[in-house]
PDB file of C-alpha atoms in Angstrom:
ATOM      1  CA  MET E 186      37.994 -21.454 -23.859  1.00  0.00           C
ATOM      2  CA  ALA E 187      34.188 -21.516 -25.285  1.00  0.00           C
ATOM      3  CA  LEU E 188      31.647 -20.009 -22.900  1.00  0.00           C
ATOM      4  CA  PRO E 189      29.046 -22.575 -21.890  1.00  0.00           C
ATOM      5  CA  VAL E 190      25.694 -22.607 -23.792  1.00  0.00           C
ATOM      6  CA  THR E 191      22.807 -21.935 -21.506  1.00  0.00           C
ATOM      7  CA  ASP E 192      19.227 -21.211 -21.739  1.00  0.00           C
ATOM      8  CA  GLU E 193      19.913 -17.701 -20.971  1.00  0.00           C
ATOM      9  CA  SER E 194      22.746 -17.281 -23.508  1.00  0.00           C
ATOM     10  CA  LEU E 195      20.403 -18.823 -26.270  1.00  0.00           C
ATOM     11  CA  TRP E 196      17.258 -16.679 -25.655  1.00  0.00           C
ATOM     12  CA  PHE E 197      18.436 -13.254 -24.237  1.00  0.00           C
ATOM     13  CA  ARG E 198      20.806 -10.562 -25.429  1.00  0.00           C
ATOM     14  CA  ARG E 199      21.956  -8.012 -22.954  1.00  0.00           C
ATOM     15  CA  PHE E 200      23.171  -5.180 -25.146  1.00  0.00           C
ATOM     16  CA  HIS E 201      23.681  -2.842 -22.313  1.00  0.00           C
ATOM     17  CA  PRO E 202      24.479  -5.097 -19.204  1.00  0.00           C
ATOM     18  CA  ARG E 203      23.251  -3.435 -15.943  1.00  0.00           C
ATOM     19  CA  PRO E 204      23.773  -6.044 -13.241  1.00  0.00           C
ATOM     20  CA  GLU E 205      22.468  -3.694 -10.521  1.00  0.00           C
ATOM     21  CA  ALA E 206      19.312  -2.852 -12.312  1.00  0.00           C
ATOM     22  CA  GLU E 207      16.329  -3.147 -10.207  1.00  0.00           C
ATOM     23  CA  VAL E 208      13.877  -4.366 -13.014  1.00  0.00           C
ATOM     24  CA  GLY E 209      14.529  -6.499 -16.190  1.00  0.00           C
ATOM     25  CA  LEU E 210      12.592  -5.514 -19.176  1.00  0.00           C
ATOM     26  CA  VAL E 211      12.054  -8.865 -21.379  1.00  0.00           C
ATOM     27  CA  CYS E 212      11.642  -7.536 -24.979  1.00  0.00           C
ATOM     28  CA  LEU E 213       9.882  -9.632 -27.541  1.00  0.00           C
ATOM     29  CA  PRO E 214      10.316  -8.864 -31.290  1.00  0.00           C
ATOM     30  CA  HIS E 215       7.784  -8.810 -33.999  1.00  0.00           C
ATOM     31  CA  ALA E 216       7.403 -11.466 -36.851  1.00  0.00           C
ATOM     32  CA  GLY E 217      10.720 -11.612 -38.653  1.00  0.00           C
ATOM     33  CA  GLY E 218      12.334  -9.532 -36.021  1.00  0.00           C
ATOM     34  CA  ALA E 219      15.576 -10.142 -33.993  1.00  0.00           C
ATOM     35  CA  ALA E 220      16.758  -9.266 -30.624  1.00  0.00           C
ATOM     36  CA  SER E 221      18.792  -6.314 -32.323  1.00  0.00           C
ATOM     37  CA  PHE E 222      15.510  -4.602 -33.099  1.00  0.00           C
ATOM     38  CA  TYR E 223      15.479  -3.575 -29.388  1.00  0.00           C
ATOM     39  CA  PHE E 224      19.171  -2.118 -29.173  1.00  0.00           C
ATOM     40  CA  PRO E 225      17.935   1.459 -29.449  1.00  0.00           C
ATOM     41  CA  ILE E 226      15.535   1.281 -26.728  1.00  0.00           C
ATOM     42  CA  SER E 227      17.926  -0.578 -24.464  1.00  0.00           C
ATOM     43  CA  GLU E 228      20.455   2.280 -24.979  1.00  0.00           C
ATOM     44  CA  LEU E 229      17.869   4.681 -23.850  1.00  0.00           C
ATOM     45  CA  LEU E 230      16.599   3.088 -20.644  1.00  0.00           C
ATOM     46  CA  PRO E 231      17.826   4.388 -17.274  1.00  0.00           C
ATOM     47  CA  PRO E 232      20.503   2.489 -15.210  1.00  0.00           C
ATOM     48  CA  SER E 233      17.804   0.782 -13.151  1.00  0.00           C
ATOM     49  CA  VAL E 234      16.200  -0.828 -16.057  1.00  0.00           C
ATOM     50  CA  GLU E 235      18.083  -3.818 -17.907  1.00  0.00           C
ATOM     51  CA  ALA E 236      16.780  -4.891 -21.303  1.00  0.00           C
ATOM     52  CA  LEU E 237      16.760  -8.534 -22.092  1.00  0.00           C
ATOM     53  CA  ALA E 238      16.284  -8.752 -25.811  1.00  0.00           C
ATOM     54  CA  VAL E 239      14.696 -12.170 -26.759  1.00  0.00           C
ATOM     55  CA  GLN E 240      16.402 -13.969 -29.678  1.00  0.00           C
ATOM     56  CA  TYR E 241      13.836 -16.234 -31.409  1.00  0.00           C
ATOM     57  CA  PRO E 242      15.392 -19.300 -33.184  1.00  0.00           C
ATOM     58  CA  GLY E 243      15.811 -19.157 -36.789  1.00  0.00           C
ATOM     59  CA  ARG E 244      17.563 -15.732 -37.161  1.00  0.00           C
ATOM     60  CA  GLN E 245      20.920 -14.164 -36.802  1.00  0.00           C
ATOM     61  CA  ASP E 246      23.266 -16.101 -34.483  1.00  0.00           C
ATOM     62  CA  ARG E 247      20.220 -18.663 -34.026  1.00  0.00           C
ATOM     63  CA  ARG E 248      19.672 -19.037 -37.742  1.00  0.00           C
ATOM     64  CA  HIS E 249      20.420 -22.762 -37.667  1.00  0.00           C
ATOM     65  CA  ASP E 250      17.766 -23.382 -35.091  1.00  0.00           C
ATOM     66  CA  ALA E 251      14.447 -24.439 -36.212  1.00  0.00           C
ATOM     67  CA  PRO E 252      11.801 -21.383 -35.963  1.00  0.00           C
ATOM     68  CA  ILE E 253       8.948 -22.134 -33.656  1.00  0.00           C
ATOM     69  CA  GLU E 254       5.623 -21.883 -35.539  1.00  0.00           C
ATOM     70  CA  ASP E 255       3.263 -21.749 -32.336  1.00  0.00           C
ATOM     71  CA  ILE E 256       2.930 -18.783 -29.974  1.00  0.00           C
ATOM     72  CA  HIS E 257       2.143 -20.860 -27.041  1.00  0.00           C
ATOM     73  CA  GLU E 258       5.187 -23.218 -27.460  1.00  0.00           C
ATOM     74  CA  LEU E 259       7.463 -20.073 -28.128  1.00  0.00           C
ATOM     75  CA  ALA E 260       6.139 -18.420 -24.913  1.00  0.00           C
ATOM     76  CA  ARG E 261       6.766 -21.775 -23.029  1.00  0.00           C
ATOM     77  CA  GLU E 262      10.333 -22.087 -24.226  1.00  0.00           C
ATOM     78  CA  ILE E 263      11.112 -18.471 -23.197  1.00  0.00           C
ATOM     79  CA  TYR E 264       9.248 -19.111 -19.975  1.00  0.00           C
ATOM     80  CA  GLU E 265      11.642 -21.819 -18.999  1.00  0.00           C
ATOM     81  CA  ALA E 266      14.688 -19.859 -19.900  1.00  0.00           C
ATOM     82  CA  LEU E 267      13.296 -16.784 -17.861  1.00  0.00           C
ATOM     83  CA  LYS E 268      12.406 -18.668 -14.814  1.00  0.00           C
ATOM     84  CA  PRO E 269      15.784 -18.613 -13.041  1.00  0.00           C
ATOM     85  CA  LEU E 270      16.013 -14.833 -13.608  1.00  0.00           C
ATOM     86  CA  THR E 271      12.845 -13.997 -11.858  1.00  0.00           C
ATOM     87  CA  ALA E 272      14.395 -14.762  -8.476  1.00  0.00           C
ATOM     88  CA  HIS E 273      16.704 -11.861  -8.504  1.00  0.00           C
ATOM     89  CA  ARG E 274      14.429  -8.826  -9.411  1.00  0.00           C
ATOM     90  CA  PRO E 275      10.993  -8.031 -10.816  1.00  0.00           C
ATOM     91  CA  ILE E 276      10.256  -8.584 -14.545  1.00  0.00           C
ATOM     92  CA  ALA E 277       8.416  -6.273 -16.987  1.00  0.00           C
ATOM     93  CA  LEU E 278       7.401  -7.431 -20.457  1.00  0.00           C
ATOM     94  CA  PHE E 279       7.486  -5.526 -23.800  1.00  0.00           C
ATOM     95  CA  GLY E 280       6.016  -7.029 -27.151  1.00  0.00           C
ATOM     96  CA  HIS E 281       5.668  -5.561 -30.545  1.00  0.00           C
ATOM     97  CA  SER E 282       3.230  -6.942 -32.990  1.00  0.00           C
ATOM     98  CA  MET E 283       3.672 -10.736 -32.827  1.00  0.00           C
ATOM     99  CA  GLY E 284       5.690 -10.190 -29.722  1.00  0.00           C
ATOM    100  CA  ALA E 285       2.756  -8.653 -27.807  1.00  0.00           C
ATOM    101  CA  SER E 286       0.962 -11.895 -28.130  1.00  0.00           C
ATOM    102  CA  VAL E 287       3.983 -13.861 -26.963  1.00  0.00           C
ATOM    103  CA  GLY E 288       4.199 -11.356 -24.088  1.00  0.00           C
ATOM    104  CA  PHE E 289       0.648 -11.995 -23.133  1.00  0.00           C
ATOM    105  CA  GLU E 290       1.171 -15.786 -22.987  1.00  0.00           C
ATOM    106  CA  LEU E 291       4.438 -15.354 -21.109  1.00  0.00           C
ATOM    107  CA  ALA E 292       2.683 -13.283 -18.508  1.00  0.00           C
ATOM    108  CA  ARG E 293      -0.207 -15.941 -18.157  1.00  0.00           C
ATOM    109  CA  LEU E 294       2.643 -18.386 -17.546  1.00  0.00           C
ATOM    110  CA  LEU E 295       4.547 -16.278 -15.047  1.00  0.00           C
ATOM    111  CA  GLU E 296       1.403 -15.472 -13.108  1.00  0.00           C
ATOM    112  CA  GLY E 297      -0.472 -18.887 -13.372  1.00  0.00           C
ATOM    113  CA  GLU E 298       2.454 -21.341 -12.809  1.00  0.00           C
ATOM    114  CA  LEU E 299       5.317 -19.425 -11.028  1.00  0.00           C
ATOM    115  CA  GLY E 300       2.983 -16.918  -9.085  1.00  0.00           C
ATOM    116  CA  THR E 301       5.104 -13.947 -10.535  1.00  0.00           C
ATOM    117  CA  VAL E 302       3.141 -10.990 -11.450  1.00  0.00           C
ATOM    118  CA  PRO E 303       5.157  -8.794 -14.103  1.00  0.00           C
ATOM    119  CA  VAL E 304       5.608  -5.193 -13.132  1.00  0.00           C
ATOM    120  CA  ALA E 305       3.831  -4.390 -16.321  1.00  0.00           C
ATOM    121  CA  LEU E 306       3.032  -5.915 -19.849  1.00  0.00           C
ATOM    122  CA  PHE E 307       3.801  -3.302 -22.678  1.00  0.00           C
ATOM    123  CA  ALA E 308       1.640  -4.490 -25.647  1.00  0.00           C
ATOM    124  CA  SER E 309       2.598  -2.536 -28.886  1.00  0.00           C
ATOM    125  CA  GLY E 310       1.040  -2.844 -32.321  1.00  0.00           C
ATOM    126  CA  ARG E 311      -1.173  -5.856 -31.923  1.00  0.00           C
ATOM    127  CA  PRO E 312      -4.975  -6.197 -31.473  1.00  0.00           C
ATOM    128  CA  ALA E 313      -5.879  -7.726 -27.970  1.00  0.00           C
ATOM    129  CA  PRO E 314      -5.568 -11.672 -27.933  1.00  0.00           C
ATOM    130  CA  SER E 315      -9.428 -12.090 -27.848  1.00  0.00           C
ATOM    131  CA  HIS E 316      -9.577  -9.734 -30.910  1.00  0.00           C
ATOM    132  CA  HIS E 317      -7.144 -11.733 -33.134  1.00  0.00           C
ATOM    133  CA  ARG E 318      -7.575 -12.122 -36.585  1.00  0.00           C
ATOM    134  CA  SER E 319      -5.590 -13.569 -39.501  1.00  0.00           C
ATOM    135  CA  LEU E 320      -5.012 -12.313 -43.000  1.00  0.00           C
ATOM    136  CA  GLY E 321      -3.402 -15.384 -44.436  1.00  0.00           C
ATOM    137  CA  ILE E 322      -0.219 -13.654 -45.134  1.00  0.00           C
ATOM    138  CA  HIS E 323       1.969 -16.787 -44.210  1.00  0.00           C
ATOM    139  CA  ARG E 324       0.162 -18.608 -47.144  1.00  0.00           C
ATOM    140  CA  ARG E 325       1.161 -16.218 -49.736  1.00  0.00           C
ATOM    141  CA  ASP E 326       3.974 -16.937 -52.299  1.00  0.00           C
ATOM    142  CA  ASP E 327       7.343 -15.160 -51.593  1.00  0.00           C
ATOM    143  CA  ALA E 328       6.322 -12.024 -53.594  1.00  0.00           C
ATOM    144  CA  GLY E 329       3.203 -11.654 -51.561  1.00  0.00           C
ATOM    145  CA  LEU E 330       5.059 -11.935 -48.402  1.00  0.00           C
ATOM    146  CA  ILE E 331       7.650  -9.538 -49.466  1.00  0.00           C
ATOM    147  CA  ALA E 332       4.941  -6.894 -50.477  1.00  0.00           C
ATOM    148  CA  GLU E 333       3.578  -7.224 -46.875  1.00  0.00           C
ATOM    149  CA  LEU E 334       7.042  -6.577 -45.381  1.00  0.00           C
ATOM    150  CA  GLN E 335       7.300  -3.568 -47.895  1.00  0.00           C
ATOM    151  CA  LEU E 336       3.808  -2.333 -46.595  1.00  0.00           C
ATOM    152  CA  VAL E 337       4.530  -2.334 -43.044  1.00  0.00           C
ATOM    153  CA  SER E 338       8.344  -1.571 -43.424  1.00  0.00           C
ATOM    154  CA  GLY E 339       9.054  -4.442 -41.021  1.00  0.00           C
ATOM    155  CA  THR E 340      12.183  -5.567 -42.441  1.00  0.00           C
ATOM    156  CA  ASP E 341      15.566  -3.689 -42.810  1.00  0.00           C
ATOM    157  CA  SER E 342      15.466  -2.127 -46.312  1.00  0.00           C
ATOM    158  CA  ARG E 343      19.095  -3.572 -46.814  1.00  0.00           C
ATOM    159  CA  ILE E 344      17.586  -7.098 -46.675  1.00  0.00           C
ATOM    160  CA  LEU E 345      14.680  -6.128 -48.845  1.00  0.00           C
ATOM    161  CA  GLY E 346      17.110  -5.062 -51.574  1.00  0.00           C
ATOM    162  CA  ASP E 347      19.437  -7.867 -51.155  1.00  0.00           C
ATOM    163  CA  ALA E 348      18.210 -11.058 -52.888  1.00  0.00           C
ATOM    164  CA  GLU E 349      20.415 -13.459 -51.104  1.00  0.00           C
ATOM    165  CA  LEU E 350      19.856 -12.061 -47.552  1.00  0.00           C
ATOM    166  CA  LEU E 351      16.226 -11.964 -48.448  1.00  0.00           C
ATOM    167  CA  ARG E 352      16.267 -15.615 -49.517  1.00  0.00           C
ATOM    168  CA  LEU E 353      17.983 -16.573 -46.140  1.00  0.00           C
ATOM    169  CA  ALA E 354      15.457 -14.702 -43.949  1.00  0.00           C
ATOM    170  CA  LEU E 355      12.220 -15.582 -45.597  1.00  0.00           C
ATOM    171  CA  PRO E 356      11.861 -18.907 -44.216  1.00  0.00           C
ATOM    172  CA  ALA E 357      12.050 -17.475 -40.558  1.00  0.00           C
ATOM    173  CA  ILE E 358       9.833 -14.582 -41.522  1.00  0.00           C
ATOM    174  CA  ARG E 359       7.212 -17.063 -43.041  1.00  0.00           C
ATOM    175  CA  SER E 360       7.295 -19.367 -39.874  1.00  0.00           C
ATOM    176  CA  ASP E 361       6.912 -16.220 -37.587  1.00  0.00           C
ATOM    177  CA  TYR E 362       3.778 -15.041 -39.647  1.00  0.00           C
ATOM    178  CA  LYS E 363       2.303 -18.521 -39.300  1.00  0.00           C
ATOM    179  CA  ALA E 364       2.820 -18.424 -35.558  1.00  0.00           C
ATOM    180  CA  ALA E 365       1.232 -15.092 -35.433  1.00  0.00           C
ATOM    181  CA  GLU E 366      -1.613 -15.848 -37.738  1.00  0.00           C
ATOM    182  CA  THR E 367      -2.547 -19.261 -36.240  1.00  0.00           C
ATOM    183  CA  TYR E 368      -2.398 -18.055 -32.677  1.00  0.00           C
ATOM    184  CA  GLU E 369      -5.542 -19.085 -30.801  1.00  0.00           C
ATOM    185  CA  TYR E 370      -6.725 -17.211 -27.684  1.00  0.00           C
ATOM    186  CA  ARG E 371      -7.647 -19.673 -24.918  1.00  0.00           C
ATOM    187  CA  PRO E 372     -10.026 -18.032 -22.536  1.00  0.00           C
ATOM    188  CA  GLY E 373      -8.981 -17.794 -18.924  1.00  0.00           C
ATOM    189  CA  ALA E 374      -8.368 -15.674 -15.977  1.00  0.00           C
ATOM    190  CA  ARG E 375      -7.383 -12.103 -16.459  1.00  0.00           C
ATOM    191  CA  LEU E 376      -3.786 -10.883 -15.749  1.00  0.00           C
ATOM    192  CA  ALA E 377      -3.105  -9.226 -12.523  1.00  0.00           C
ATOM    193  CA  CYS E 378      -0.336  -6.999 -14.067  1.00  0.00           C
ATOM    194  CA  ASP E 379      -0.950  -3.643 -15.544  1.00  0.00           C
ATOM    195  CA  ILE E 380      -1.187  -3.348 -19.206  1.00  0.00           C
ATOM    196  CA  VAL E 381       0.002  -0.428 -21.396  1.00  0.00           C
ATOM    197  CA  GLY E 382      -0.982  -0.527 -25.024  1.00  0.00           C
ATOM    198  CA  LEU E 383       1.065   1.449 -27.442  1.00  0.00           C
ATOM    199  CA  ALA E 384       0.210   2.122 -31.191  1.00  0.00           C
ATOM    200  CA  GLY E 385       1.114   4.339 -34.212  1.00  0.00           C
ATOM    201  CA  ASP E 386      -1.662   6.606 -35.274  1.00  0.00           C
ATOM    202  CA  SER E 387      -1.195   5.528 -38.991  1.00  0.00           C
ATOM    203  CA  ASP E 388      -0.533   1.781 -38.605  1.00  0.00           C
ATOM    204  CA  VAL E 389      -2.047  -0.079 -41.604  1.00  0.00           C
ATOM    205  CA  ARG E 390      -2.478  -3.265 -39.577  1.00  0.00           C
ATOM    206  CA  VAL E 391      -3.969  -2.169 -36.331  1.00  0.00           C
ATOM    207  CA  ALA E 392      -5.887   0.761 -35.562  1.00  0.00           C
ATOM    208  CA  ALA E 393      -5.323   2.561 -32.092  1.00  0.00           C
ATOM    209  CA  PRO E 394      -9.182   1.786 -31.109  1.00  0.00           C
ATOM    210  CA  GLU E 395      -8.339  -2.004 -31.649  1.00  0.00           C
ATOM    211  CA  MET E 396      -5.881  -1.642 -28.958  1.00  0.00           C
ATOM    212  CA  ALA E 397      -8.374  -0.664 -26.426  1.00  0.00           C
ATOM    213  CA  GLY E 398      -9.400  -4.444 -26.255  1.00  0.00           C
ATOM    214  CA  TRP E 399      -6.341  -5.188 -24.181  1.00  0.00           C
ATOM    215  CA  ARG E 400      -8.349  -3.631 -21.189  1.00  0.00           C
ATOM    216  CA  GLU E 401     -10.486  -6.715 -21.127  1.00  0.00           C
ATOM    217  CA  HIS E 402      -7.336  -8.917 -20.190  1.00  0.00           C
ATOM    218  CA  THR E 403      -6.253  -7.299 -16.887  1.00  0.00           C
ATOM    219  CA  SER E 404      -7.692  -6.969 -13.556  1.00  0.00           C
ATOM    220  CA  GLY E 405      -5.092  -4.148 -13.114  1.00  0.00           C
ATOM    221  CA  SER E 406      -4.954  -0.843 -14.784  1.00  0.00           C
ATOM    222  CA  PHE E 407      -4.843  -0.216 -18.471  1.00  0.00           C
ATOM    223  CA  ARG E 408      -3.853   2.804 -20.514  1.00  0.00           C
ATOM    224  CA  LEU E 409      -3.301   3.469 -24.385  1.00  0.00           C
ATOM    225  CA  GLU E 410      -0.225   5.572 -25.665  1.00  0.00           C
ATOM    226  CA  VAL E 411      -0.572   6.547 -29.250  1.00  0.00           C
ATOM    227  CA  PHE E 412       2.521   7.740 -31.229  1.00  0.00           C
ATOM    228  CA  SER E 413       2.975   9.483 -34.554  1.00  0.00           C
ATOM    229  CA  GLY E 414       3.856   6.843 -37.159  1.00  0.00           C
ATOM    230  CA  GLY E 415       3.016   3.548 -38.747  1.00  0.00           C
ATOM    231  CA  HIS E 416       3.327  -0.068 -37.679  1.00  0.00           C
ATOM    232  CA  PHE E 417       6.934   0.434 -36.758  1.00  0.00           C
ATOM    233  CA  TYR E 418       6.544   3.905 -35.082  1.00  0.00           C
ATOM    234  CA  LEU E 419       9.156   2.650 -32.536  1.00  0.00           C
ATOM    235  CA  GLY E 420      12.074   3.418 -34.931  1.00  0.00           C
ATOM    236  CA  GLU E 421      11.237   7.218 -34.959  1.00  0.00           C
ATOM    237  CA  GLN E 422       9.622   7.333 -31.585  1.00  0.00           C
ATOM    238  CA  LYS E 423      12.274   5.312 -29.494  1.00  0.00           C
ATOM    239  CA  ALA E 424      13.049   8.136 -27.071  1.00  0.00           C
ATOM    240  CA  ALA E 425       9.305   8.670 -26.440  1.00  0.00           C
ATOM    241  CA  VAL E 426       8.678   4.888 -26.029  1.00  0.00           C
ATOM    242  CA  ALA E 427      11.768   4.637 -23.627  1.00  0.00           C
ATOM    243  CA  GLY E 428      10.135   7.316 -21.732  1.00  0.00           C
ATOM    244  CA  VAL E 429       6.780   5.649 -21.316  1.00  0.00           C
ATOM    245  CA  ILE E 430       8.657   2.542 -20.284  1.00  0.00           C
ATOM    246  CA  THR E 431      10.691   4.368 -17.696  1.00  0.00           C
ATOM    247  CA  ASP E 432       7.876   6.505 -16.200  1.00  0.00           C
ATOM    248  CA  THR E 433       5.576   3.538 -16.020  1.00  0.00           C
ATOM    249  CA  LEU E 434       8.223   1.303 -14.224  1.00  0.00           C
ATOM    250  CA  ARG E 435       9.167   4.165 -11.982  1.00  0.00           C
ATOM    251  CA  ALA E 436       5.574   4.561 -10.926  1.00  0.00           C
ATOM    252  CA  ALA E 437       5.002   0.910 -10.319  1.00  0.00           C
ATOM    253  CA  THR E 438       8.054   0.301  -8.445  1.00  0.00           C
ATOM    254  CA  ALA E 439       7.450   3.415  -6.249  1.00  0.00           C
ATOM    255  CA  ARG E 440       4.025   1.743  -5.238  1.00  0.00           C
ATOM    256  CA  THR E 441       6.289  -1.142  -3.852  1.00  0.00           C
ATOM    257  CA  ARG E 442       8.891   1.257  -2.518  1.00  0.00           C
ATOM    258  CA  ARG E 443      11.505   0.022  -5.006  1.00  0.00           C
ATOM    259  CA  PRO E 444      12.314   3.482  -6.696  1.00  0.00           C
ATOM    260  CA  ILE E 445      13.584   3.633 -10.350  1.00  0.00           C
ATOM    261  CA  ASP E 446      16.462   6.052 -10.584  1.00  0.00           C
TER     262      ASP E 446
END
């Protein structure tokens, strides 16, 4: 008997289910990325934190769903699927690259429409929303788009070396780049949640000082964590990143008397 298709089953992947976890960490992938990108981080989190890795339409088991080419629309769709889950426990957000912009807009919706302040927003490898810029990568031909993927090493090398897999993946990748590059920041109230910026010290697309602009977008605290590595430093630094997440959530929940084991 087939399981019912729900908003949660469409949008979220629980690689390491922890039904008793005290905090849900919503993980938002980069352009061209999939929920599986966060499997290693999910595995390293403590029992009191459950990763909910977002699966955007147009890839993996959602490859037949049309990609969403607008960050605001994408955040809205995730928000609608996430709302029922916020009643059970606090939510934190982690977004890498394009996912950081999605996370910011998702946090705005949670705070502005639901009155739910995330425990923290982890913004990784992406300039602050008000500092957004476009390089026009989504308008390049296939060769130009592939060259960008090779530059930032953002796509599994097996896909880059397999013409058929690459042919299947490129439409969603291009749509994601369009969403990321056409994103328009809309001025508004600052977030109430704390923001933690994360960056690789040799990222060719965003320098660590550019990450400091995130401070402008919260009335809470801000700090920047810099790791050794490029745009996809998370691959090599997954244990250190999981440690930052754990320590941040432990401190935040301790302030509200909800300790993280």
